Every structure is written in C-alpha cells, then in structure tokens.
Amino acid sequence: QIAPRAQYVLVLLAVTFTWLMGLMGFARSAIRQHWHVYGVMRDTSPVAFTPALGYAANVVSAVTAVFFLLLIFIFWLTALGEAKAPVGATARAAAGGR
C-alpha cells in the first residue's frame, strides 16, 4: 500500500516534468529565431517573431494545467463507471465472462 502523501508527490513530479519539458522545448526552438532550418533556410516573412520566455511560460503552464485537468477528468470518469457497475458483472468479468 502506497501512502497518500507519496501518491501526491508522484503526481507533482509528473506535473513538474511535463511543465519543464514544455519550457525547455520552447527555449530550444526560440534559439532558432528567424530560421526554419538554422543556418540553412532563413525565415524572411514580415511577421516572423519569437514570443518572450515569460509569455511562453504562461502558455506552457496553461497547457500543462489543462492537460492534467483532462487526465484527472478521465480518471474520475473511470472510477465513476467502476462504482456503478453491478456486483455480479465484475465477478463474471474476472472469471472470464462466464
């Protein structure tokens, strides 16, 4: 049995790593500013720009929060479906459907 506090820490680690990967992905792509392929094909369009890191952090944070809210919603729906299942159906499914 895993302690509830340990489960919360595992979820917090997942959120932290997802958020950090989003930020580092933006930081990597922001280095290539005004280039489609760095050093080979320059982006010459008049609207080419890279947003500031602060703006990108807000966007990545919002996307990470929405992702985990959707994940929590899916787990909630799964738990709701299991709670409403008839008692005999669960036993039959465990026995191979007979």
PDB file of C-alpha atoms in Angstrom, residues 26-63:
ATOM      1  CA  PHE A  26      10.253  26.350 -26.288  1.00  0.00           C
ATOM      2  CA  ALA A  27      13.694  27.532 -25.177  1.00  0.00           C
ATOM      3  CA  ARG A  28      15.313  25.195 -27.712  1.00  0.00           C
ATOM      4  CA  SER A  29      13.089  26.359 -30.560  1.00  0.00           C
ATOM      5  CA  ALA A  30      13.459  30.021 -29.558  1.00  0.00           C
ATOM      6  CA  ILE A  31      17.207  29.771 -30.168  1.00  0.00           C
ATOM      7  CA  ARG A  32      16.483  29.234 -33.871  1.00  0.00           C
ATOM      8  CA  GLN A  33      14.817  32.670 -34.092  1.00  0.00           C
ATOM      9  CA  HIS A  34      14.113  33.726 -37.703  1.00  0.00           C
ATOM     10  CA  TRP A  35      15.256  30.385 -39.118  1.00  0.00           C
ATOM     11  CA  HIS A  36      13.266  27.426 -40.476  1.00  0.00           C
ATOM     12  CA  VAL A  37      16.433  25.324 -40.609  1.00  0.00           C
ATOM     13  CA  TYR A  38      19.141  27.030 -38.560  1.00  0.00           C
ATOM     14  CA  GLY A  39      21.903  28.366 -40.763  1.00  0.00           C
ATOM     15  CA  VAL A  40      20.327  26.966 -43.942  1.00  0.00           C
ATOM     16  CA  MET A  41      16.868  28.475 -44.599  1.00  0.00           C
ATOM     17  CA  ARG A  42      16.092  31.893 -43.141  1.00  0.00           C
ATOM     18  CA  ASP A  43      12.510  32.953 -42.313  1.00  0.00           C
ATOM     19  CA  THR A  44      12.071  36.200 -44.233  1.00  0.00           C
ATOM     20  CA  SER A  45       8.341  36.712 -43.625  1.00  0.00           C
ATOM     21  CA  PRO A  46       7.431  40.108 -42.112  1.00  0.00           C
ATOM     22  CA  VAL A  47       5.521  38.507 -39.225  1.00  0.00           C
ATOM     23  CA  ALA A  48       8.338  36.219 -38.037  1.00  0.00           C
ATOM     24  CA  PHE A  49       8.985  36.662 -34.332  1.00  0.00           C
ATOM     25  CA  THR A  50       9.558  34.609 -31.216  1.00  0.00           C
ATOM     26  CA  PRO A  51       7.490  35.421 -28.124  1.00  0.00           C
ATOM     27  CA  ALA A  52       9.238  36.269 -24.877  1.00  0.00           C
ATOM     28  CA  LEU A  53      10.080  33.493 -22.433  1.00  0.00           C
ATOM     29  CA  GLY A  54       7.614  34.892 -19.877  1.00  0.00           C
ATOM     30  CA  TYR A  55       4.731  34.697 -22.340  1.00  0.00           C
ATOM     31  CA  ALA A  56       5.766  31.187 -23.363  1.00  0.00           C
ATOM     32  CA  ALA A  57       5.934  30.164 -19.692  1.00  0.00           C
ATOM     33  CA  ASN A  58       2.339  31.332 -19.217  1.00  0.00           C
ATOM     34  CA  VAL A  59       1.159  29.419 -22.290  1.00  0.00           C
ATOM     35  CA  VAL A  60       3.059  26.246 -21.345  1.00  0.00           C
ATOM     36  CA  SER A  61       1.724  26.475 -17.780  1.00  0.00           C
ATOM     37  CA  ALA A  62      -1.857  26.821 -19.029  1.00  0.00           C
ATOM     38  CA  VAL A  63      -1.472  23.909 -21.448  1.00  0.00           C
TER      39      VAL A  63
END
